[in-house]
Tab-separated table of C-alpha atoms in Angstrom:
chain	number	residue	atom	x	y	z
J	1	MET	CA	-44.281	-80.150	22.730
J	2	ASP	CA	-42.689	-77.002	21.072
J	3	ILE	CA	-45.865	-75.231	21.037
J	4	ALA	CA	-47.213	-76.535	24.194
J	5	LYS	CA	-44.640	-75.589	26.081
J	6	GLN	CA	-44.252	-71.839	24.778
J	7	LYS	CA	-47.699	-71.771	25.843
J	8	ALA	CA	-47.518	-73.019	29.293
J	9	ALA	CA	-44.046	-70.584	29.916
J	10	ALA	CA	-46.037	-67.140	28.428
J	11	ALA	CA	-48.835	-68.620	30.745
J	12	ALA	CA	-46.560	-68.728	34.043
J	13	LYS	CA	-45.022	-65.525	32.901
J	14	ALA	CA	-48.433	-63.749	32.786
J	15	LYS	CA	-49.567	-65.171	35.785
J	16	ALA	CA	-46.059	-63.894	37.616
J	17	ALA	CA	-46.824	-60.720	36.104
J	18	ALA	CA	-49.775	-60.987	37.767
J	19	LEU	CA	-48.835	-61.543	41.160
J	20	ALA	CA	-46.461	-59.092	41.165
J	21	LYS	CA	-48.629	-56.195	39.856
J	22	LYS	CA	-51.145	-57.326	43.155
J	23	GLN	CA	-48.122	-57.121	45.165
J	24	VAL	CA	-47.252	-54.228	44.288
J	25	LYS	CA	-51.044	-53.074	44.692
J	26	GLU	CA	-51.261	-54.299	48.329
J	27	ALA	CA	-48.072	-52.498	49.116
J	28	ALA	CA	-49.372	-49.244	47.793
J	29	GLU	CA	-52.012	-49.342	50.222
J	30	LYS	CA	-50.026	-50.084	53.564
J	31	PRO	CA	-48.163	-47.274	56.112
J	32	GLU	CA	-44.784	-45.973	55.064
J	33	GLY	CA	-43.325	-48.061	57.949
J	34	ASP	CA	-44.446	-51.426	56.282
J	35	MET	CA	-43.885	-50.606	53.151
J	36	ASP	CA	-40.151	-51.455	52.972
J	37	ILE	CA	-41.220	-54.758	54.576
J	38	ALA	CA	-44.119	-55.352	52.645
J	39	LYS	CA	-41.868	-54.874	49.298
J	40	GLN	CA	-38.912	-57.059	50.235
J	41	LYS	CA	-41.416	-59.655	51.063
J	42	ALA	CA	-43.183	-59.322	48.106
J	43	ALA	CA	-39.691	-59.352	46.181
J	44	ALA	CA	-38.668	-62.381	47.896
J	45	ALA	CA	-41.896	-64.593	47.338
J	46	ALA	CA	-41.916	-63.631	43.532
J	47	LYS	CA	-38.615	-64.473	43.755
J	48	ALA	CA	-39.118	-67.989	44.991
J	49	LYS	CA	-42.124	-68.271	43.026
J	50	ALA	CA	-40.240	-67.778	39.560
J	51	ALA	CA	-37.518	-70.008	40.925
J	52	ALA	CA	-39.942	-73.111	41.597
J	53	LEU	CA	-41.434	-72.502	38.474
J	54	ALA	CA	-38.268	-72.618	36.447
J	55	ARG	CA	-37.472	-75.798	38.389
J	56	LYS	CA	-40.781	-77.162	37.584
J	57	GLN	CA	-40.184	-76.225	33.969
J	58	ALA	CA	-37.418	-77.730	34.106
J	59	LYS	CA	-38.158	-80.930	35.453
J	60	GLU	CA	-41.276	-81.208	32.813
J	61	GLU	CA	-38.826	-81.148	30.140
J	62	ALA	CA	-35.840	-83.405	32.147
J	63	GLY	CA	-38.751	-86.293	32.047
J	64	GLU	CA	-39.115	-86.047	28.133
J	65	LYS	CA	-35.876	-84.636	27.056
J	66	PRO	CA	-32.179	-87.227	26.602
J	67	GLU	CA	-29.929	-85.937	28.876
J	68	VAL	CA	-27.629	-83.826	26.588
J	69	ASP	CA	-30.868	-81.788	26.029
J	70	MET	CA	-31.626	-81.584	29.753
J	71	ASP	CA	-28.494	-79.362	30.663
J	72	ILE	CA	-28.990	-77.207	28.092
J	73	ALA	CA	-32.388	-76.861	28.774
J	74	LYS	CA	-31.385	-76.320	32.605
J	75	GLN	CA	-28.908	-73.641	31.938
J	76	LYS	CA	-31.264	-71.647	29.413
J	77	ALA	CA	-34.312	-71.903	32.109
J	78	ALA	CA	-31.762	-70.400	34.807
J	79	ALA	CA	-30.118	-68.224	32.775
J	80	ALA	CA	-33.656	-66.986	31.679
J	81	ALA	CA	-35.380	-67.032	35.633
J	82	LYS	CA	-32.170	-65.236	36.602
J	83	ALA	CA	-32.616	-62.618	33.992
J	84	LYS	CA	-36.215	-61.720	34.884
J	85	ALA	CA	-35.129	-62.224	38.629
J	86	VAL	CA	-32.846	-59.111	38.355
J	87	ALA	CA	-35.051	-57.231	35.851
J	88	MET	CA	-38.209	-57.299	38.234
J	89	ALA	CA	-35.750	-56.262	41.017
J	90	LYS	CA	-34.616	-53.144	39.202
J	91	LYS	CA	-38.143	-52.040	38.593
J	92	GLN	CA	-39.125	-52.684	41.921
J	93	ALA	CA	-36.191	-50.447	42.945
J	94	LYS	CA	-36.180	-47.799	40.909
J	95	GLU	CA	-40.738	-47.429	41.641
J	96	GLU	CA	-39.558	-47.733	45.553
J	97	GLU	CA	-36.935	-44.723	45.017
J	98	ALA	CA	-39.802	-42.770	42.702
J	99	ALA	CA	-42.303	-43.121	45.356
J	100	GLU	CA	-40.354	-42.267	48.242
J	101	LYS	CA	-38.017	-39.628	47.004
J	102	PRO	CA	-38.965	-36.331	47.522
J	103	GLU	CA	-38.605	-33.107	45.133
J	104	GLY	CA	-35.542	-31.875	46.324
J	105	GLU	CA	-34.136	-35.906	45.608
J	106	MET	CA	-35.909	-36.034	42.315
J	107	ASP	CA	-33.577	-33.179	41.152
J	108	ILE	CA	-30.256	-35.079	42.392
J	109	ALA	CA	-31.841	-38.181	40.999
J	110	LYS	CA	-32.006	-36.433	37.670
J	111	GLN	CA	-28.497	-34.845	37.711
J	112	LYS	CA	-27.151	-38.684	38.434
J	113	ALA	CA	-29.152	-39.929	35.555
J	114	ALA	CA	-27.835	-36.792	33.177
J	115	ALA	CA	-24.118	-37.022	34.554
J	116	ALA	CA	-24.160	-40.918	34.184
J	117	ALA	CA	-25.813	-40.389	30.394
J	118	LYS	CA	-22.911	-37.997	29.522
J	119	ALA	CA	-20.330	-40.402	31.151
J	120	LYS	CA	-21.484	-42.819	28.745
J	121	ALA	CA	-21.177	-40.327	26.181
J	122	ALA	CA	-17.618	-39.530	27.146
J	123	ALA	CA	-16.884	-43.259	27.117
J	124	LEU	CA	-18.489	-43.658	23.905
J	125	ALA	CA	-16.256	-41.237	21.977
J	126	LYS	CA	-13.007	-42.463	23.939
J	127	LYS	CA	-13.994	-46.167	22.486
J	128	GLN	CA	-14.372	-44.705	18.533
J	129	ALA	CA	-11.375	-42.815	19.091
J	130	LYS	CA	-9.506	-45.956	20.481
J	131	ALA	CA	-10.858	-47.857	17.138
J	132	ALA	CA	-10.168	-44.920	15.338
J	133	ALA	CA	-6.882	-45.139	16.122
J	134	GLU	CA	-6.269	-48.786	14.971
J	135	LYS	CA	-7.677	-47.072	10.996
J	136	PRO	CA	-5.147	-46.781	8.885
J	137	GLU	CA	-3.770	-43.112	8.282
J	138	VAL	CA	-6.604	-42.397	5.341
J	139	ASP	CA	-9.493	-43.073	7.284
J	140	MET	CA	-7.946	-41.717	10.370
J	141	ASP	CA	-9.294	-38.055	9.545
J	142	ILE	CA	-12.744	-38.909	8.489
J	143	ALA	CA	-13.139	-41.479	11.579
J	144	LYS	CA	-12.396	-38.359	13.905
J	145	GLN	CA	-14.532	-36.034	11.879
J	146	LYS	CA	-17.431	-38.859	12.369
J	147	ALA	CA	-16.942	-39.482	15.787
J	148	ALA	CA	-16.302	-35.700	16.860
J	149	ALA	CA	-19.976	-35.314	14.787
J	150	ALA	CA	-21.514	-37.424	16.420
J	151	ALA	CA	-20.397	-36.644	19.671
J	152	LYS	CA	-21.295	-33.082	19.302
J	153	ALA	CA	-24.966	-34.068	17.675
J	154	LYS	CA	-25.527	-36.566	21.201
J	155	ALA	CA	-24.428	-33.652	23.186
J	156	ALA	CA	-26.248	-31.431	22.043
J	157	ALA	CA	-29.474	-33.848	22.419
J	158	LEU	CA	-28.418	-34.444	25.857
J	159	ALA	CA	-28.731	-31.002	26.444
J	160	ARG	CA	-31.950	-30.180	25.077
J	161	LYS	CA	-33.288	-33.276	26.481
J	162	GLN	CA	-31.820	-31.998	29.963
J	163	ALA	CA	-33.127	-28.803	29.252
J	164	LYS	CA	-37.025	-30.057	28.121
J	165	GLU	CA	-37.241	-32.019	31.388
J	166	GLU	CA	-36.052	-29.113	33.766
J	167	ALA	CA	-38.293	-26.959	31.984
J	168	GLY	CA	-41.366	-29.051	32.463
J	169	GLU	CA	-40.537	-28.742	36.214
J	170	LYS	CA	-39.352	-24.799	36.694
J	171	PRO	CA	-40.811	-21.692	36.729
J	172	GLU	CA	-39.783	-19.571	34.125
J	173	GLY	CA	-37.174	-17.647	35.467
J	174	GLU	CA	-34.991	-20.724	36.027
J	175	ILE	CA	-36.198	-22.271	32.662
J	176	ASP	CA	-33.479	-19.280	31.352
J	177	ALA	CA	-30.883	-19.915	33.561
J	178	ALA	CA	-31.361	-23.577	32.748
J	179	LYS	CA	-31.035	-23.045	29.242
J	180	GLN	CA	-28.212	-20.687	29.217
J	181	LYS	CA	-26.101	-23.070	31.338
J	182	ALA	CA	-26.856	-25.930	28.873
J	183	ALA	CA	-26.065	-23.800	25.897
J	184	ALA	CA	-22.614	-22.670	27.816
J	185	ALA	CA	-22.049	-26.584	28.888
J	186	ALA	CA	-22.432	-27.600	25.451
J	187	LYS	CA	-20.768	-24.874	23.654
J	188	ALA	CA	-17.399	-25.625	26.618
J	189	LYS	CA	-17.935	-29.034	25.250
J	190	ALA	CA	-17.709	-28.292	21.199
J	191	ALA	CA	-14.335	-26.255	22.295
J	192	ALA	CA	-12.848	-28.916	24.797
J	193	LEU	CA	-13.231	-31.481	22.002
J	194	ALA	CA	-12.305	-28.958	19.207
J	195	ARG	CA	-9.107	-28.510	21.043
J	196	LYS	CA	-8.458	-32.131	21.579
J	197	LYS	CA	-8.926	-32.674	18.380
J	198	ALA	CA	-6.352	-30.084	17.087
J	199	LYS	CA	-4.050	-31.391	19.626
J	200	GLU	CA	-4.057	-34.691	18.316
J	201	GLU	CA	-3.688	-33.765	14.800
J	202	ALA	CA	-0.822	-31.982	15.592
J	203	GLY	CA	0.759	-34.939	17.489
J	204	GLU	CA	0.080	-36.883	14.650
J	205	LYS	CA	1.916	-34.999	11.909
J	206	PRO	CA	5.279	-36.247	11.011
J	207	GLU	CA	8.297	-34.286	11.497
J	208	VAL	CA	8.629	-32.960	7.994
J	209	ASP	CA	5.364	-31.324	8.400
J	210	MET	CA	5.832	-29.825	11.834
J	211	GLY	CA	9.329	-28.524	10.437
J	212	ILE	CA	7.374	-26.775	7.470
J	213	ALA	CA	5.177	-25.018	9.536
J	214	LYS	CA	8.009	-23.870	12.150
J	215	GLN	CA	9.769	-22.354	9.128
J	216	LYS	CA	6.258	-20.859	8.245
J	217	ALA	CA	5.717	-19.222	11.266
J	218	ALA	CA	9.172	-17.667	11.479
J	219	ALA	CA	8.961	-16.772	7.767
J	220	ALA	CA	6.031	-14.725	8.907
J	221	ALA	CA	7.233	-13.623	11.999
J	222	LYS	CA	10.459	-12.209	10.229
J	223	ALA	CA	8.587	-10.441	7.577
J	224	LYS	CA	6.157	-9.008	10.374
J	225	ALA	CA	9.569	-7.526	11.881
J	226	ALA	CA	10.627	-6.521	8.567
J	227	ALA	CA	7.305	-4.551	7.654
J	228	ALA	CA	7.495	-2.941	11.221
J	229	ALA	CA	11.292	-1.545	10.672
J	230	LYS	CA	10.554	-0.385	7.575
J	231	ALA	CA	7.519	1.414	8.332
J	232	LYS	CA	9.749	3.193	11.202
J	233	ALA	CA	12.669	4.097	8.848
J	234	ALA	CA	10.108	5.811	6.546
J	235	ALA	CA	8.824	7.775	9.727
J	236	ALA	CA	12.278	8.938	10.509
J	237	ALA	CA	12.886	9.418	7.055
J	238	LYS	CA	9.804	11.637	6.726
J	239	ASN	CA	10.611	13.378	10.022
J	240	ARG	CA	14.161	14.154	9.058
J	241	THR	CA	12.820	15.507	6.022
J	242	ALA	CA	10.262	17.683	7.503
J	243	ALA	CA	12.974	19.150	10.141
J	244	GLN	CA	15.407	20.342	7.066
J	245	GLU	CA	12.600	21.642	4.893
J	246	SER	CA	12.167	23.512	7.980
J	247	GLU	CA	15.773	24.358	8.793
J	248	GLU	CA	16.129	25.699	4.875
J	249	ALA	CA	12.891	27.774	5.627
J	250	ASP	CA	14.405	29.197	8.505
J	251	THR	CA	18.145	29.749	7.721
J	252	PRO	CA	19.476	31.576	4.149
J	253	SER	CA	19.657	29.145	1.615
J	254	ASP	CA	22.652	28.164	0.056
J	255	ILE	CA	24.383	30.166	-3.114
J	256	SER	CA	22.828	28.496	-6.302
J	257	PRO	CA	24.953	26.661	-9.085
J	258	ASN	CA	23.598	28.891	-11.591
J	259	GLN	CA	23.978	32.298	-9.549
J	260	SER	CA	27.440	33.121	-11.877
J	261	LYS	CA	25.846	32.001	-14.987
J	262	LEU	CA	22.542	34.653	-14.075
J	263	ASP	CA	25.354	37.258	-13.504
J	264	GLN	CA	27.206	36.484	-16.606
J	265	ILE	CA	23.992	37.188	-18.603
J	266	VAL	CA	22.983	40.338	-16.847
J	267	SER	CA	26.603	41.883	-16.929
J	268	ALA	CA	26.385	41.108	-20.545
J	269	ILE	CA	22.668	42.906	-21.213
J	270	GLU	CA	23.412	45.741	-19.327
J	271	SER	CA	26.886	46.357	-21.059
J	272	HIS	CA	25.078	46.301	-24.482
J	273	LEU	CA	21.672	48.083	-23.871
J	274	GLY	CA	22.438	50.085	-20.020
J	275	GLN	CA	21.719	49.426	-16.309
J	276	GLY	CA	17.645	49.889	-16.561
J	277	ALA	CA	17.214	47.600	-19.422
J	278	LEU	CA	16.177	44.839	-17.056
J	279	LEU	CA	13.457	45.543	-13.964
J	280	GLU	CA	14.912	42.068	-11.735
J	281	ASN	CA	16.637	39.125	-12.159
J	282	TYR	CA	17.132	36.312	-9.699
J	283	ILE	CA	17.292	32.393	-9.476
J	284	ASN	CA	14.034	31.002	-9.307
J	285	ARG	CA	14.355	28.025	-6.899
J	286	LEU	CA	11.176	26.333	-7.880
J	287	SER	CA	11.948	26.043	-11.381
J	288	LYS	CA	15.064	24.134	-10.929
J	289	ASP	CA	17.186	27.216	-10.364
J	290	VAL	CA	16.405	28.581	-13.565
J	291	PRO	CA	18.007	32.267	-14.073
J	292	THR	CA	14.748	34.839	-14.261
J	293	LEU	CA	14.984	38.169	-16.261
J	294	VAL	CA	12.165	40.511	-16.100
J	295	ALA	CA	12.058	43.286	-19.204
J	296	ASN	CA	10.194	46.651	-19.446
J	297	PRO	CA	7.901	45.981	-22.610
J	298	ASP	CA	9.817	48.405	-23.876
J	299	THR	CA	13.295	46.398	-23.453
J	300	TYR	CA	11.544	43.180	-24.236
J	301	PHE	CA	12.399	42.653	-27.709
J	302	SER	CA	16.456	44.456	-28.025
J	303	ILE	CA	16.844	41.684	-24.953
J	304	ALA	CA	15.526	38.657	-26.514
J	305	LYS	CA	17.266	39.859	-29.750
J	306	PHE	CA	20.456	40.155	-27.802
J	307	LEU	CA	20.100	36.702	-26.146
J	308	ARG	CA	19.421	35.408	-29.391
J	309	TYR	CA	22.372	36.578	-31.617
J	310	ASP	CA	24.686	37.601	-28.851
J	311	GLU	CA	28.255	35.145	-29.451
J	312	ARG	CA	28.810	34.706	-26.446
J	313	LEU	CA	25.330	33.623	-25.075
J	314	ASP	CA	23.481	32.076	-28.363
J	315	PHE	CA	20.230	31.258	-27.043
J	316	SER	CA	19.027	29.737	-30.295
J	317	TYR	CA	16.295	27.554	-28.884
J	318	LEU	CA	12.660	28.464	-27.727
J	319	SER	CA	11.181	26.069	-25.921
J	320	GLU	CA	7.904	27.234	-24.174
J	321	LEU	CA	5.774	30.495	-24.272
J	322	HIS	CA	2.757	31.102	-22.513
J	323	GLY	CA	0.516	33.928	-21.346
J	324	THR	CA	-1.020	34.432	-17.661
J	325	ASP	CA	-3.647	36.693	-16.254
J	326	PHE	CA	-2.912	38.283	-12.647
J	327	GLU	CA	-5.595	40.411	-12.227
J	328	SER	CA	-3.768	42.838	-12.253
J	329	HIS	CA	-1.790	42.250	-15.464
J	330	MET	CA	-0.950	40.000	-17.852
J	331	GLU	CA	2.376	38.234	-18.026
J	332	ILE	CA	4.478	36.553	-20.649
J	333	TYR	CA	7.077	33.802	-20.033
J	334	VAL	CA	9.736	32.654	-22.618
J	335	HIS	CA	11.889	29.737	-21.789
J	336	LEU	CA	14.967	29.676	-23.954
J	337	HIS	CA	17.794	27.455	-24.120
J	338	SER	CA	21.666	27.584	-25.066
J	339	PHE	CA	23.687	24.783	-26.319
J	340	LYS	CA	26.730	26.555	-26.559
J	341	MET	CA	26.714	27.454	-22.909
J	342	ASN	CA	24.189	24.358	-21.599
J	343	GLN	CA	21.992	26.775	-19.413
J	344	SER	CA	18.959	28.169	-19.508
J	345	VAL	CA	17.119	31.073	-19.549
J	346	ALA	CA	13.669	32.668	-18.657
J	347	LEU	CA	12.608	36.294	-20.197
J	348	LYS	CA	9.160	37.448	-18.468
J	349	VAL	CA	7.737	41.240	-19.398
J	350	LYS	CA	4.482	42.596	-17.304
J	351	LEU	CA	1.556	43.967	-19.678
J	352	ASP	CA	-1.113	46.314	-19.299
J	353	ARG	CA	-4.256	44.110	-18.594
J	354	ASP	CA	-6.962	46.393	-20.704
J	355	THR	CA	-4.558	46.926	-24.053
J	356	PRO	CA	-1.945	43.939	-23.783
J	357	VAL	CA	0.430	44.276	-26.756
J	358	ILE	CA	4.064	43.388	-26.942
J	359	PRO	CA	6.151	42.621	-30.149
J	360	SER	CA	6.015	39.157	-31.886
J	361	LEU	CA	9.587	36.850	-31.078
J	362	VAL	CA	8.392	34.801	-34.728
J	363	PRO	CA	10.891	36.956	-36.524
J	364	LEU	CA	13.945	35.736	-33.614
J	365	TRP	CA	12.198	32.261	-33.205
J	366	SER	CA	9.865	30.659	-35.788
J	367	GLY	CA	8.803	28.099	-32.834
J	368	ALA	CA	6.980	31.528	-31.135
J	369	ASN	CA	4.329	31.310	-33.863
J	370	TRP	CA	1.642	29.110	-32.702
J	371	PRO	CA	2.416	30.037	-28.950
J	372	GLU	CA	1.849	33.329	-29.295
J	373	CYS	CA	-1.318	32.694	-31.444
J	374	GLU	CA	-2.559	30.614	-28.564
J	375	ALA	CA	-2.011	33.581	-26.103
J	376	TYR	CA	-4.110	35.907	-28.535
J	377	ASP	CA	-6.705	33.677	-28.660
J	378	LEU	CA	-7.363	32.419	-25.109
J	379	LEU	CA	-6.089	35.918	-23.453
J	380	GLY	CA	-6.392	38.333	-25.690
J	381	ILE	CA	-2.107	39.635	-25.951
J	382	ASN	CA	-1.805	41.030	-29.377
J	383	PHE	CA	1.402	40.388	-30.646
J	384	TYR	CA	2.391	42.656	-33.915
J	385	GLU	CA	4.646	42.317	-36.136
J	386	HIS	CA	3.226	38.445	-36.163
J	387	PRO	CA	3.277	37.121	-39.488
J	388	ASP	CA	-0.236	35.417	-39.458
J	389	LEU	CA	-1.534	36.210	-35.636
J	390	LYS	CA	-5.134	34.054	-35.711
J	391	ARG	CA	-7.502	32.254	-33.261
J	392	ILE	CA	-6.181	28.733	-33.651
J	393	LEU	CA	-8.744	26.974	-31.084
J	394	LEU	CA	-11.806	29.079	-31.280
J	395	GLY	CA	-13.592	30.708	-34.040
J	396	GLU	CA	-13.090	34.304	-35.149
J	397	ASP	CA	-16.346	35.252	-34.369
J	398	TRP	CA	-15.913	33.830	-30.951
J	399	LYS	CA	-16.635	36.215	-28.041
J	400	GLY	CA	-13.932	37.195	-25.375
J	401	TYR	CA	-10.930	35.077	-23.934
J	402	PRO	CA	-11.773	32.139	-21.894
J	403	LEU	CA	-8.354	32.355	-19.999
J	404	ARG	CA	-9.109	35.693	-18.263
J	405	LYS	CA	-10.160	35.518	-14.990
J	406	ASP	CA	-13.068	37.948	-15.890
J	407	TYR	CA	-14.651	35.618	-18.540
J	408	GLU	CA	-17.987	34.922	-18.680
J	409	PRO	CA	-19.783	33.017	-21.840
J	410	TYR	CA	-21.504	35.054	-24.151
J	411	ASP	CA	-24.522	32.244	-24.444
J	412	VAL	CA	-24.612	30.570	-20.834
J	413	GLU	CA	-26.611	27.666	-22.660
J	414	VAL	CA	-23.981	26.667	-25.059
């Protein structure tokens, strides 16, 4: 019985479908004025026939089934017939709209369909978000990320589909514009979704986290302000220093605190060796205000000896001795210190560049030994009465003196 009933139902269904197709075909051959009436009649006839067929099947089944099954069968048959009629009506309405609408209305219909799909996707996203809101806090972030990713993917797919459909009907110029619009819409939608997600996350953060975030923002702003103030102060200090240096360069300098000691040393030397013993004396501002004495080559050793052994001066420590080539002349610079006076002094002497000869200070300060050998080795200055004047850096057969300005290597390949 069940197999026979299924076969009968399938045959009736196929017959109804064939009849519907025939009616649609006949309606297509009629003029436009009669199309609507014919379609309405065909739909009504098909609906009536389907209802009659359903009643017949219900009647046949009622003759064989008990009363309890009869009600269930009737309900099922009625529901099936109703669903079939609704589906057929929708199909016919869609075919009618497609057959009657011009191209301009087709685009509007597509836009409406796209808008409906978009609204459906938005409703689905809202539903997912609502469902995610009921989940525990641990799953909230994962659910939101999944929902956002799904919505984004769906929007992108819908945009691609819409662009593809429009590309099939539009010329090349309009296709590019449509693609750009679709891309811009997708980008705007993604940005809106990201803003919404950030807003939701911010709304869900506990008060403790919000307080920490505010504290961090305040600390960052404070640090930025402090850095700006520091930079401003540094710039102001730099400007003040530049102005001060400019002022010092333009105005006469103050008297050095070592000027009185220089006067004392010069007075002692001139009283002992005469007025012409020193060529010059001054305070060296570029070297910590050191009192500087410039001697004649003839009085160089005498002045050094006086500085070393005079009881009032007692410059017992030689801290530095070196030579320099100024191209026009050679110069020896000696730096001495007196622990008794708690004062340093510089002694200079200028030598002839072609024959630089000067007495050695080793008899007065043994610390002058190696510095004088170095000046001899690299500049060719001859210190007579030196106990062991020799080259200490280069060999005895080395040609020339490397620290002279006109030095040229004897063998350029070495």
